[in-house]
Amino acid sequence: MDAIARASVSSSARLRPCPRLLRIGNNIAAARRRLRRRSVTCAAAADDIAADVVGLFDAAKLTVDRFVESGMVVGLGSGPASGLAIQYLGTRLRRGSLTGILGIPSSTISASEAEKAGIQVSSYEEGTQIDFAFTDADVIEEDTLTSVIGRRKTESGEPSFMEEKGIVKSAGKLAFIISHEKYVKGVEGSIPVLVKSNKPFQANWIDTAEEIDDLFLGDAEVWRRPSVGTAGPLGGDFPLVTKEGHHVLDVIFTTPITDLGKVAESLEKIAGVVDHGIVSNIPSYVVVKLDEEVQVLDEKSSVIP
């Protein structure tokens, strides 16, 4: 598994290539000095990437070792940390230290990773009994461990929180695997919200969007998510519509959110809102590397020995 982590580091590092030496007139010495300074910056960035990946790998490994037991039905989350956990779970199955695991993937990517890892999988259906589930979170609120999922799109363009949220709700135990910068006091950024399709006698999605905008007036903007590229508040020429015909709104907060749980409660009272990307009031653990040590936190944010 160390090889997996090193490969991930190497792949990430290639995303930020260092510049080559360029001859500018005859001033080669000056160009070399600039190159050395930029190389130091690139090396520091690569070290940060390496530390992040190793921290995620350590957290993913501990999650599997701590919570997964033979014979379990395990919800397989989506994201880089979940991918590492799936690979490590496959390693333990091949070694024989775990047996009889059935995985329930939350996306086609996690299903593909599970297949490569040699994990038997089954599709999720409402009512499926899941012993334990792990997944990534976009951000987690300290103290409450309320999380946000679904900011990223899946490879099919569908919002990632729909099936993922169903899986975490069905799990007997749940753990979020995150990097330290996602564990914060004041959550910022967007909350994905799923709103009903425009069927007869139902409110238009724009009416729902305007009600959400009024609710968070001055604190957030409401944009319709596009299926490709970037777009304005209406979703551009190719707005995202789910297979059920629903629309996805991104409620983009311009000020830190003081209480994610209250935001969730407010959204659920609005007519036309089907679901949202906030996971609250579900007992869960957070596995995160803090102060050079992987820690398992409960809903009271105390370290679990």
PDB file of C-alpha atoms in Angstrom:
ATOM      1  CA  MET A   1       0.000   0.000   0.000  1.00  0.00           C
ATOM      2  CA  ASP A   2       2.951   2.337   0.438  1.00  0.00           C
ATOM      3  CA  ALA A   3       3.432   1.908  -3.305  1.00  0.00           C
ATOM      4  CA  ILE A   4      -0.138   3.125  -3.835  1.00  0.00           C
ATOM      5  CA  ALA A   5       0.537   6.225  -1.772  1.00  0.00           C
ATOM      6  CA  ARG A   6       3.812   6.898  -3.620  1.00  0.00           C
ATOM      7  CA  ALA A   7       2.080   6.466  -6.959  1.00  0.00           C
ATOM      8  CA  SER A   8      -0.616   8.922  -5.906  1.00  0.00           C
ATOM      9  CA  VAL A   9       2.035  11.422  -4.839  1.00  0.00           C
ATOM     10  CA  SER A  10       3.891  11.018  -8.106  1.00  0.00           C
ATOM     11  CA  SER A  11       0.693  11.476 -10.106  1.00  0.00           C
ATOM     12  CA  SER A  12      -0.300  14.580  -8.152  1.00  0.00           C
ATOM     13  CA  ALA A  13       3.145  16.095  -8.439  1.00  0.00           C
ATOM     14  CA  ARG A  14       3.004  15.820 -12.212  1.00  0.00           C
ATOM     15  CA  LEU A  15       0.043  18.184 -12.198  1.00  0.00           C
ATOM     16  CA  ARG A  16       2.377  21.029 -11.257  1.00  0.00           C
ATOM     17  CA  PRO A  17       5.385  20.747 -13.584  1.00  0.00           C
ATOM     18  CA  CYS A  18       8.387  22.873 -12.829  1.00  0.00           C
ATOM     19  CA  PRO A  19       9.522  25.279 -15.553  1.00  0.00           C
ATOM     20  CA  ARG A  20      12.524  24.619 -17.778  1.00  0.00           C
ATOM     21  CA  LEU A  21      15.522  26.915 -18.002  1.00  0.00           C
ATOM     22  CA  LEU A  22      14.903  29.621 -20.630  1.00  0.00           C
ATOM     23  CA  ARG A  23      17.700  31.649 -22.219  1.00  0.00           C
ATOM     24  CA  ILE A  24      16.890  35.362 -22.107  1.00  0.00           C
ATOM     25  CA  GLY A  25      19.546  37.071 -24.142  1.00  0.00           C
ATOM     26  CA  ASN A  26      22.907  36.239 -22.595  1.00  0.00           C
ATOM     27  CA  ASN A  27      21.759  36.563 -19.005  1.00  0.00           C
ATOM     28  CA  ILE A  28      22.000  32.835 -18.231  1.00  0.00           C
ATOM     29  CA  ALA A  29      23.049  33.369 -14.603  1.00  0.00           C
ATOM     30  CA  ALA A  30      19.943  35.409 -13.841  1.00  0.00           C
ATOM     31  CA  ALA A  31      17.757  32.805 -15.525  1.00  0.00           C
ATOM     32  CA  ARG A  32      19.400  30.060 -13.464  1.00  0.00           C
ATOM     33  CA  ARG A  33      18.767  31.982 -10.248  1.00  0.00           C
ATOM     34  CA  ARG A  34      15.110  32.357 -11.187  1.00  0.00           C
ATOM     35  CA  LEU A  35      14.939  28.659 -12.000  1.00  0.00           C
ATOM     36  CA  ARG A  36      16.437  27.701  -8.624  1.00  0.00           C
ATOM     37  CA  ARG A  37      13.894  29.856  -6.770  1.00  0.00           C
ATOM     38  CA  ARG A  38      11.003  28.388  -8.768  1.00  0.00           C
ATOM     39  CA  SER A  39      12.367  24.872  -8.333  1.00  0.00           C
ATOM     40  CA  VAL A  40      12.409  25.355  -4.549  1.00  0.00           C
ATOM     41  CA  THR A  41       8.759  26.491  -4.745  1.00  0.00           C
ATOM     42  CA  CYS A  42       7.851  23.443  -6.857  1.00  0.00           C
ATOM     43  CA  ALA A  43       9.668  21.118  -4.471  1.00  0.00           C
ATOM     44  CA  ALA A  44       7.807  22.616  -1.495  1.00  0.00           C
ATOM     45  CA  ALA A  45       4.483  22.177  -3.314  1.00  0.00           C
ATOM     46  CA  ALA A  46       5.365  18.561  -4.107  1.00  0.00           C
ATOM     47  CA  ASP A  47       6.199  17.955  -0.433  1.00  0.00           C
ATOM     48  CA  ASP A  48       2.801  19.361   0.591  1.00  0.00           C
ATOM     49  CA  ILE A  49       1.068  17.073  -1.915  1.00  0.00           C
ATOM     50  CA  ALA A  50       3.054  14.097  -0.629  1.00  0.00           C
ATOM     51  CA  ALA A  51       2.141  14.881   2.983  1.00  0.00           C
ATOM     52  CA  ASP A  52      -1.552  15.211   2.095  1.00  0.00           C
ATOM     53  CA  VAL A  53      -1.629  11.904   0.226  1.00  0.00           C
ATOM     54  CA  VAL A  54       0.264  10.047   2.957  1.00  0.00           C
ATOM     55  CA  GLY A  55      -2.088  11.532   5.578  1.00  0.00           C
ATOM     56  CA  LEU A  56      -5.133  10.366   3.598  1.00  0.00           C
ATOM     57  CA  PHE A  57      -3.589   6.920   3.129  1.00  0.00           C
ATOM     58  CA  ASP A  58      -2.916   6.584   6.862  1.00  0.00           C
ATOM     59  CA  ALA A  59      -6.484   7.663   7.656  1.00  0.00           C
ATOM     60  CA  ALA A  60      -7.943   5.287   5.044  1.00  0.00           C
ATOM     61  CA  LYS A  61      -5.897   2.370   6.366  1.00  0.00           C
ATOM     62  CA  LEU A  62      -6.923   3.033   9.977  1.00  0.00           C
ATOM     63  CA  THR A  63     -10.587   3.268   8.938  1.00  0.00           C
ATOM     64  CA  VAL A  64     -10.540  -0.211   7.406  1.00  0.00           C
ATOM     65  CA  ASP A  65      -8.495  -1.737  10.229  1.00  0.00           C
ATOM     66  CA  ARG A  66     -10.638  -0.157  12.926  1.00  0.00           C
ATOM     67  CA  PHE A  67     -14.171  -0.618  11.629  1.00  0.00           C
ATOM     68  CA  VAL A  68     -14.360  -3.370   8.984  1.00  0.00           C
ATOM     69  CA  GLU A  69     -14.873  -6.968  10.133  1.00  0.00           C
ATOM     70  CA  SER A  70     -15.290 -10.188   8.175  1.00  0.00           C
ATOM     71  CA  GLY A  71     -18.801 -10.851   6.879  1.00  0.00           C
ATOM     72  CA  MET A  72     -19.798  -7.168   6.782  1.00  0.00           C
ATOM     73  CA  VAL A  73     -21.800  -5.298   4.169  1.00  0.00           C
ATOM     74  CA  VAL A  74     -19.707  -2.160   3.598  1.00  0.00           C
ATOM     75  CA  GLY A  75     -20.768   1.075   1.919  1.00  0.00           C
ATOM     76  CA  LEU A  76     -17.970   2.219  -0.397  1.00  0.00           C
ATOM     77  CA  GLY A  77     -17.793   5.982  -0.658  1.00  0.00           C
ATOM     78  CA  SER A  78     -16.510   8.290  -3.372  1.00  0.00           C
ATOM     79  CA  GLY A  79     -13.429  10.499  -3.434  1.00  0.00           C
ATOM     80  CA  PRO A  80      -9.649  10.161  -3.145  1.00  0.00           C
ATOM     81  CA  ALA A  81      -9.627   8.923   0.470  1.00  0.00           C
ATOM     82  CA  SER A  82     -12.381   6.404  -0.213  1.00  0.00           C
ATOM     83  CA  GLY A  83     -10.427   5.178  -3.236  1.00  0.00           C
ATOM     84  CA  LEU A  84      -7.408   4.473  -1.023  1.00  0.00           C
ATOM     85  CA  ALA A  85      -9.620   2.713   1.532  1.00  0.00           C
ATOM     86  CA  ILE A  86     -11.158   0.528  -1.194  1.00  0.00           C
ATOM     87  CA  GLN A  87      -7.704  -0.473  -2.459  1.00  0.00           C
ATOM     88  CA  TYR A  88      -6.510  -1.292   1.064  1.00  0.00           C
ATOM     89  CA  LEU A  89      -9.690  -3.267   1.773  1.00  0.00           C
ATOM     90  CA  GLY A  90      -8.954  -5.313  -1.354  1.00  0.00           C
ATOM     91  CA  THR A  91      -5.404  -5.903  -0.103  1.00  0.00           C
ATOM     92  CA  ARG A  92      -6.694  -7.283   3.188  1.00  0.00           C
ATOM     93  CA  LEU A  93      -9.128  -9.558   1.343  1.00  0.00           C
ATOM     94  CA  ARG A  94      -6.325 -10.940  -0.829  1.00  0.00           C
ATOM     95  CA  ARG A  95      -4.197 -11.559   2.273  1.00  0.00           C
ATOM     96  CA  GLY A  96      -7.077 -13.405   3.894  1.00  0.00           C
ATOM     97  CA  SER A  97      -7.181 -11.198   7.001  1.00  0.00           C
ATOM     98  CA  LEU A  98     -10.748 -10.236   6.007  1.00  0.00           C
ATOM     99  CA  THR A  99     -13.308 -12.492   4.329  1.00  0.00           C
ATOM    100  CA  GLY A 100     -16.907 -12.380   3.175  1.00  0.00           C
ATOM    101  CA  ILE A 101     -17.086  -8.638   2.502  1.00  0.00           C
ATOM    102  CA  LEU A 102     -19.888  -7.327   0.284  1.00  0.00           C
ATOM    103  CA  GLY A 103     -19.386  -3.777  -0.980  1.00  0.00           C
ATOM    104  CA  ILE A 104     -22.164  -1.310  -1.852  1.00  0.00           C
ATOM    105  CA  PRO A 105     -20.587   1.351  -4.122  1.00  0.00           C
ATOM    106  CA  SER A 106     -21.903   4.915  -4.108  1.00  0.00           C
ATOM    107  CA  SER A 107     -20.816   5.669  -7.689  1.00  0.00           C
ATOM    108  CA  THR A 108     -19.605   3.972 -10.845  1.00  0.00           C
ATOM    109  CA  ILE A 109     -16.053   5.069  -9.971  1.00  0.00           C
ATOM    110  CA  SER A 110     -16.146   3.370  -6.558  1.00  0.00           C
ATOM    111  CA  ALA A 111     -17.720   0.304  -8.211  1.00  0.00           C
ATOM    112  CA  SER A 112     -14.869   0.182 -10.713  1.00  0.00           C
ATOM    113  CA  GLU A 113     -12.254   0.600  -7.963  1.00  0.00           C
ATOM    114  CA  ALA A 114     -13.897  -2.185  -5.951  1.00  0.00           C
ATOM    115  CA  GLU A 115     -13.876  -4.508  -8.949  1.00  0.00           C
ATOM    116  CA  LYS A 116     -10.171  -3.843  -9.513  1.00  0.00           C
ATOM    117  CA  ALA A 117      -9.515  -4.481  -5.823  1.00  0.00           C
ATOM    118  CA  GLY A 118     -11.334  -7.824  -5.960  1.00  0.00           C
ATOM    119  CA  ILE A 119     -14.247  -6.790  -3.739  1.00  0.00           C
ATOM    120  CA  GLN A 120     -17.631  -8.403  -4.395  1.00  0.00           C
ATOM    121  CA  VAL A 121     -20.220  -5.677  -4.944  1.00  0.00           C
ATOM    122  CA  SER A 122     -23.969  -5.251  -5.087  1.00  0.00           C
ATOM    123  CA  SER A 123     -26.049  -2.230  -6.079  1.00  0.00           C
ATOM    124  CA  TYR A 124     -27.708  -0.033  -3.488  1.00  0.00           C
ATOM    125  CA  GLU A 125     -31.466  -0.172  -3.064  1.00  0.00           C
ATOM    126  CA  GLU A 126     -33.585   1.646  -0.525  1.00  0.00           C
ATOM    127  CA  GLY A 127     -33.792  -0.485   2.600  1.00  0.00           C
ATOM    128  CA  THR A 128     -30.417  -2.159   2.062  1.00  0.00           C
ATOM    129  CA  GLN A 129     -28.885  -3.053   5.431  1.00  0.00           C
ATOM    130  CA  ILE A 130     -25.297  -1.773   5.614  1.00  0.00           C
ATOM    131  CA  ASP A 131     -23.086  -2.607   8.589  1.00  0.00           C
ATOM    132  CA  PHE A 132     -20.510   0.123   8.038  1.00  0.00           C
ATOM    133  CA  ALA A 133     -19.886   2.828   5.434  1.00  0.00           C
ATOM    134  CA  PHE A 134     -16.968   5.140   4.729  1.00  0.00           C
ATOM    135  CA  THR A 135     -16.804   8.106   2.398  1.00  0.00           C
ATOM    136  CA  ASP A 136     -15.112  11.455   1.761  1.00  0.00           C
ATOM    137  CA  ALA A 137     -16.641  14.773   2.805  1.00  0.00           C
ATOM    138  CA  ASP A 138     -16.153  18.117   1.104  1.00  0.00           C
ATOM    139  CA  VAL A 139     -15.967  19.781   4.522  1.00  0.00           C
ATOM    140  CA  ILE A 140     -16.836  18.913   8.139  1.00  0.00           C
ATOM    141  CA  GLU A 141     -17.945  21.276  10.875  1.00  0.00           C
ATOM    142  CA  GLU A 142     -15.948  20.932  14.077  1.00  0.00           C
ATOM    143  CA  ASP A 143     -17.765  19.981  17.285  1.00  0.00           C
ATOM    144  CA  THR A 144     -20.972  18.808  15.538  1.00  0.00           C
ATOM    145  CA  LEU A 145     -19.257  16.698  12.815  1.00  0.00           C
ATOM    146  CA  THR A 146     -22.002  17.839  10.434  1.00  0.00           C
ATOM    147  CA  SER A 147     -20.671  17.408   6.904  1.00  0.00           C
ATOM    148  CA  VAL A 148     -21.201  18.582   3.346  1.00  0.00           C
ATOM    149  CA  ILE A 149     -21.057  16.137   0.450  1.00  0.00           C
ATOM    150  CA  GLY A 150     -21.938  16.440  -3.234  1.00  0.00           C
ATOM    151  CA  ARG A 151     -19.999  19.496  -4.332  1.00  0.00           C
ATOM    152  CA  ARG A 152     -18.227  17.450  -6.971  1.00  0.00           C
ATOM    153  CA  LYS A 153     -19.998  15.824  -9.908  1.00  0.00           C
ATOM    154  CA  THR A 154     -19.697  12.153 -10.742  1.00  0.00           C
ATOM    155  CA  GLU A 155     -18.386  10.981 -14.099  1.00  0.00           C
ATOM    156  CA  SER A 156     -21.983  10.712 -15.355  1.00  0.00           C
ATOM    157  CA  GLY A 157     -22.695  14.323 -14.416  1.00  0.00           C
ATOM    158  CA  GLU A 158     -25.147  13.289 -11.694  1.00  0.00           C
ATOM    159  CA  PRO A 159     -24.684  14.960  -8.304  1.00  0.00           C
ATOM    160  CA  SER A 160     -22.667  12.642  -6.083  1.00  0.00           C
ATOM    161  CA  PHE A 161     -24.685  13.122  -2.891  1.00  0.00           C
ATOM    162  CA  MET A 162     -27.897  11.364  -3.975  1.00  0.00           C
ATOM    163  CA  GLU A 163     -26.952   7.697  -3.677  1.00  0.00           C
ATOM    164  CA  GLU A 164     -24.087   8.467  -1.311  1.00  0.00           C
ATOM    165  CA  LYS A 165     -26.460  10.048   1.195  1.00  0.00           C
ATOM    166  CA  GLY A 166     -28.800   7.074   1.001  1.00  0.00           C
ATOM    167  CA  ILE A 167     -25.901   4.758   1.794  1.00  0.00           C
ATOM    168  CA  VAL A 168     -24.656   6.751   4.797  1.00  0.00           C
ATOM    169  CA  LYS A 169     -28.192   6.948   6.202  1.00  0.00           C
ATOM    170  CA  SER A 170     -28.525   3.162   5.927  1.00  0.00           C
ATOM    171  CA  ALA A 171     -25.222   2.397   7.654  1.00  0.00           C
ATOM    172  CA  GLY A 172     -25.052   1.031  11.187  1.00  0.00           C
ATOM    173  CA  LYS A 173     -21.733   2.869  11.559  1.00  0.00           C
ATOM    174  CA  LEU A 174     -20.366   5.692   9.428  1.00  0.00           C
ATOM    175  CA  ALA A 175     -16.910   7.224   9.067  1.00  0.00           C
ATOM    176  CA  PHE A 176     -15.799  10.214   7.033  1.00  0.00           C
ATOM    177  CA  ILE A 177     -12.169  10.096   5.876  1.00  0.00           C
ATOM    178  CA  ILE A 178     -10.805  13.594   5.307  1.00  0.00           C
ATOM    179  CA  SER A 179      -7.658  15.688   5.114  1.00  0.00           C
ATOM    180  CA  HIS A 180      -7.016  18.144   7.960  1.00  0.00           C
ATOM    181  CA  GLU A 181      -7.901  21.298   6.006  1.00  0.00           C
ATOM    182  CA  LYS A 182     -11.486  20.035   5.572  1.00  0.00           C
ATOM    183  CA  TYR A 183     -12.077  19.957   9.329  1.00  0.00           C
ATOM    184  CA  VAL A 184     -13.081  23.548  10.114  1.00  0.00           C
ATOM    185  CA  LYS A 185     -15.037  25.777  12.504  1.00  0.00           C
ATOM    186  CA  GLY A 186     -16.716  28.055   9.967  1.00  0.00           C
ATOM    187  CA  VAL A 187     -17.836  26.197   6.828  1.00  0.00           C
ATOM    188  CA  GLU A 188     -17.557  28.148   3.595  1.00  0.00           C
ATOM    189  CA  GLY A 189     -18.447  27.404  -0.015  1.00  0.00           C
ATOM    190  CA  SER A 190     -21.479  25.778  -1.592  1.00  0.00           C
ATOM    191  CA  ILE A 191     -24.289  23.478  -0.464  1.00  0.00           C
ATOM    192  CA  PRO A 192     -25.848  21.372  -3.250  1.00  0.00           C
ATOM    193  CA  VAL A 193     -29.650  21.248  -3.211  1.00  0.00           C
ATOM    194  CA  LEU A 194     -31.873  18.957  -5.283  1.00  0.00           C
ATOM    195  CA  VAL A 195     -35.210  20.492  -6.326  1.00  0.00           C
ATOM    196  CA  LYS A 196     -38.275  18.933  -7.929  1.00  0.00           C
ATOM    197  CA  SER A 197     -38.846  18.794 -11.661  1.00  0.00           C
ATOM    198  CA  ASN A 198     -41.379  21.039 -13.356  1.00  0.00           C
ATOM    199  CA  LYS A 199     -44.339  18.676 -13.419  1.00  0.00           C
ATOM    200  CA  PRO A 200     -47.962  19.853 -13.656  1.00  0.00           C
ATOM    201  CA  PHE A 201     -49.236  21.537 -10.482  1.00  0.00           C
ATOM    202  CA  GLN A 202     -45.699  21.712  -9.037  1.00  0.00           C
ATOM    203  CA  ALA A 203     -43.774  24.915  -8.441  1.00  0.00           C
ATOM    204  CA  ASN A 204     -41.209  25.836 -11.046  1.00  0.00           C
ATOM    205  CA  TRP A 205     -37.599  25.246  -9.913  1.00  0.00           C
ATOM    206  CA  ILE A 206     -37.050  28.992 -10.263  1.00  0.00           C
ATOM    207  CA  ASP A 207     -39.666  29.626  -7.576  1.00  0.00           C
ATOM    208  CA  THR A 208     -37.802  27.254  -5.249  1.00  0.00           C
ATOM    209  CA  ALA A 209     -34.490  28.919  -6.089  1.00  0.00           C
ATOM    210  CA  GLU A 210     -35.936  32.356  -5.332  1.00  0.00           C
ATOM    211  CA  GLU A 211     -37.297  31.162  -1.980  1.00  0.00           C
ATOM    212  CA  ILE A 212     -33.855  29.781  -1.062  1.00  0.00           C
ATOM    213  CA  ASP A 213     -32.266  33.040  -2.195  1.00  0.00           C
ATOM    214  CA  ASP A 214     -34.666  35.029   0.004  1.00  0.00           C
ATOM    215  CA  LEU A 215     -33.923  32.729   2.955  1.00  0.00           C
ATOM    216  CA  PHE A 216     -30.183  33.387   2.800  1.00  0.00           C
ATOM    217  CA  LEU A 217     -30.363  36.916   1.402  1.00  0.00           C
ATOM    218  CA  GLY A 218     -27.019  38.682   1.798  1.00  0.00           C
ATOM    219  CA  ASP A 219     -25.216  35.490   2.837  1.00  0.00           C
ATOM    220  CA  ALA A 220     -25.444  33.311  -0.277  1.00  0.00           C
ATOM    221  CA  GLU A 221     -26.063  33.210  -4.006  1.00  0.00           C
ATOM    222  CA  VAL A 222     -28.131  30.494  -5.694  1.00  0.00           C
ATOM    223  CA  TRP A 223     -26.873  29.083  -8.999  1.00  0.00           C
ATOM    224  CA  ARG A 224     -28.282  26.274 -11.116  1.00  0.00           C
ATOM    225  CA  ARG A 225     -25.607  23.635 -11.728  1.00  0.00           C
ATOM    226  CA  PRO A 226     -24.547  23.090 -15.383  1.00  0.00           C
ATOM    227  CA  SER A 227     -23.973  19.627 -16.833  1.00  0.00           C
ATOM    228  CA  VAL A 228     -20.780  20.830 -18.526  1.00  0.00           C
ATOM    229  CA  GLY A 229     -18.470  23.786 -18.041  1.00  0.00           C
ATOM    230  CA  THR A 230     -19.361  26.849 -16.000  1.00  0.00           C
ATOM    231  CA  ALA A 231     -22.534  28.850 -16.117  1.00  0.00           C
ATOM    232  CA  GLY A 232     -24.497  31.668 -14.578  1.00  0.00           C
ATOM    233  CA  PRO A 233     -27.432  31.482 -12.152  1.00  0.00           C
ATOM    234  CA  LEU A 234     -29.707  29.773 -14.718  1.00  0.00           C
ATOM    235  CA  GLY A 235     -27.308  26.950 -15.558  1.00  0.00           C
ATOM    236  CA  GLY A 236     -26.284  28.158 -18.990  1.00  0.00           C
ATOM    237  CA  ASP A 237     -27.121  26.327 -22.203  1.00  0.00           C
ATOM    238  CA  PHE A 238     -26.659  22.860 -20.663  1.00  0.00           C
ATOM    239  CA  PRO A 239     -28.135  22.799 -17.158  1.00  0.00           C
ATOM    240  CA  LEU A 240     -27.833  19.604 -15.151  1.00  0.00           C
ATOM    241  CA  VAL A 241     -31.037  17.571 -14.946  1.00  0.00           C
ATOM    242  CA  THR A 242     -31.015  14.249 -13.088  1.00  0.00           C
ATOM    243  CA  LYS A 243     -32.485  11.039 -14.493  1.00  0.00           C
ATOM    244  CA  GLU A 244     -35.577  11.754 -12.359  1.00  0.00           C
ATOM    245  CA  GLY A 245     -35.864  15.144 -14.034  1.00  0.00           C
ATOM    246  CA  HIS A 246     -34.801  17.113 -10.957  1.00  0.00           C
ATOM    247  CA  HIS A 247     -32.543  20.153 -10.936  1.00  0.00           C
ATOM    248  CA  VAL A 248     -29.428  20.801  -8.845  1.00  0.00           C
ATOM    249  CA  LEU A 249     -28.860  24.183  -7.247  1.00  0.00           C
ATOM    250  CA  ASP A 250     -25.603  25.264  -5.635  1.00  0.00           C
ATOM    251  CA  VAL A 251     -26.246  27.592  -2.698  1.00  0.00           C
ATOM    252  CA  ILE A 252     -22.931  29.432  -2.598  1.00  0.00           C
ATOM    253  CA  PHE A 253     -22.307  31.052   0.780  1.00  0.00           C
ATOM    254  CA  THR A 254     -20.260  34.251   0.706  1.00  0.00           C
ATOM    255  CA  THR A 255     -19.886  34.333   4.509  1.00  0.00           C
ATOM    256  CA  PRO A 256     -18.915  31.496   6.883  1.00  0.00           C
ATOM    257  CA  ILE A 257     -21.823  29.300   8.003  1.00  0.00           C
ATOM    258  CA  THR A 258     -22.169  29.341  11.775  1.00  0.00           C
ATOM    259  CA  ASP A 259     -24.517  26.321  12.036  1.00  0.00           C
ATOM    260  CA  LEU A 260     -24.820  23.764   9.236  1.00  0.00           C
ATOM    261  CA  GLY A 261     -27.575  21.910  11.065  1.00  0.00           C
ATOM    262  CA  LYS A 262     -29.830  24.986  11.036  1.00  0.00           C
ATOM    263  CA  VAL A 263     -29.154  25.462   7.315  1.00  0.00           C
ATOM    264  CA  ALA A 264     -30.283  21.862   6.722  1.00  0.00           C
ATOM    265  CA  GLU A 265     -33.469  22.381   8.758  1.00  0.00           C
ATOM    266  CA  SER A 266     -34.268  25.585   6.860  1.00  0.00           C
ATOM    267  CA  LEU A 267     -33.791  23.952   3.454  1.00  0.00           C
ATOM    268  CA  GLU A 268     -36.010  20.998   4.368  1.00  0.00           C
ATOM    269  CA  LYS A 269     -38.930  23.351   5.121  1.00  0.00           C
ATOM    270  CA  ILE A 270     -38.929  24.813   1.607  1.00  0.00           C
ATOM    271  CA  ALA A 271     -41.495  23.370  -0.812  1.00  0.00           C
ATOM    272  CA  GLY A 272     -39.812  21.807  -3.815  1.00  0.00           C
ATOM    273  CA  VAL A 273     -36.584  20.788  -2.051  1.00  0.00           C
ATOM    274  CA  VAL A 274     -36.045  17.032  -2.492  1.00  0.00           C
ATOM    275  CA  ASP A 275     -32.691  16.698  -0.717  1.00  0.00           C
ATOM    276  CA  HIS A 276     -29.438  18.493  -0.003  1.00  0.00           C
ATOM    277  CA  GLY A 277     -25.771  17.730   0.589  1.00  0.00           C
ATOM    278  CA  ILE A 278     -25.715  18.301   4.350  1.00  0.00           C
ATOM    279  CA  VAL A 279     -25.368  15.180   6.498  1.00  0.00           C
ATOM    280  CA  SER A 280     -26.514  15.965  10.032  1.00  0.00           C
ATOM    281  CA  ASN A 281     -28.089  14.210  13.000  1.00  0.00           C
ATOM    282  CA  ILE A 282     -26.438  10.931  11.997  1.00  0.00           C
ATOM    283  CA  PRO A 283     -23.938   9.490  14.509  1.00  0.00           C
ATOM    284  CA  SER A 284     -20.622   9.319  12.717  1.00  0.00           C
ATOM    285  CA  TYR A 285     -16.868   9.229  13.122  1.00  0.00           C
ATOM    286  CA  VAL A 286     -14.262  11.394  11.444  1.00  0.00           C
ATOM    287  CA  VAL A 287     -10.874   9.891  10.651  1.00  0.00           C
ATOM    288  CA  VAL A 288      -8.333  12.639  10.054  1.00  0.00           C
ATOM    289  CA  LYS A 289      -4.620  13.240  10.493  1.00  0.00           C
ATOM    290  CA  LEU A 290      -4.138  16.072  12.997  1.00  0.00           C
ATOM    291  CA  ASP A 291      -0.830  17.091  14.562  1.00  0.00           C
ATOM    292  CA  GLU A 292       1.043  14.306  12.737  1.00  0.00           C
ATOM    293  CA  GLU A 293      -1.271  11.647  14.180  1.00  0.00           C
ATOM    294  CA  VAL A 294      -4.331   9.973  12.689  1.00  0.00           C
ATOM    295  CA  GLN A 295      -7.246  10.531  15.042  1.00  0.00           C
ATOM    296  CA  VAL A 296     -10.718   9.035  15.199  1.00  0.00           C
ATOM    297  CA  LEU A 297     -13.260  11.597  16.424  1.00  0.00           C
ATOM    298  CA  ASP A 298     -16.834  10.972  17.547  1.00  0.00           C
ATOM    299  CA  GLU A 299     -19.794  13.356  17.375  1.00  0.00           C
ATOM    300  CA  LYS A 300     -18.448  15.208  20.412  1.00  0.00           C
ATOM    301  CA  SER A 301     -15.106  15.685  18.638  1.00  0.00           C
ATOM    302  CA  SER A 302     -13.246  13.771  21.337  1.00  0.00           C
ATOM    303  CA  VAL A 303     -10.448  11.438  20.380  1.00  0.00           C
ATOM    304  CA  ILE A 304     -11.480   7.787  20.461  1.00  0.00           C
ATOM    305  CA  PRO A 305      -8.563   5.666  21.813  1.00  0.00           C
TER     306      PRO A 305
END
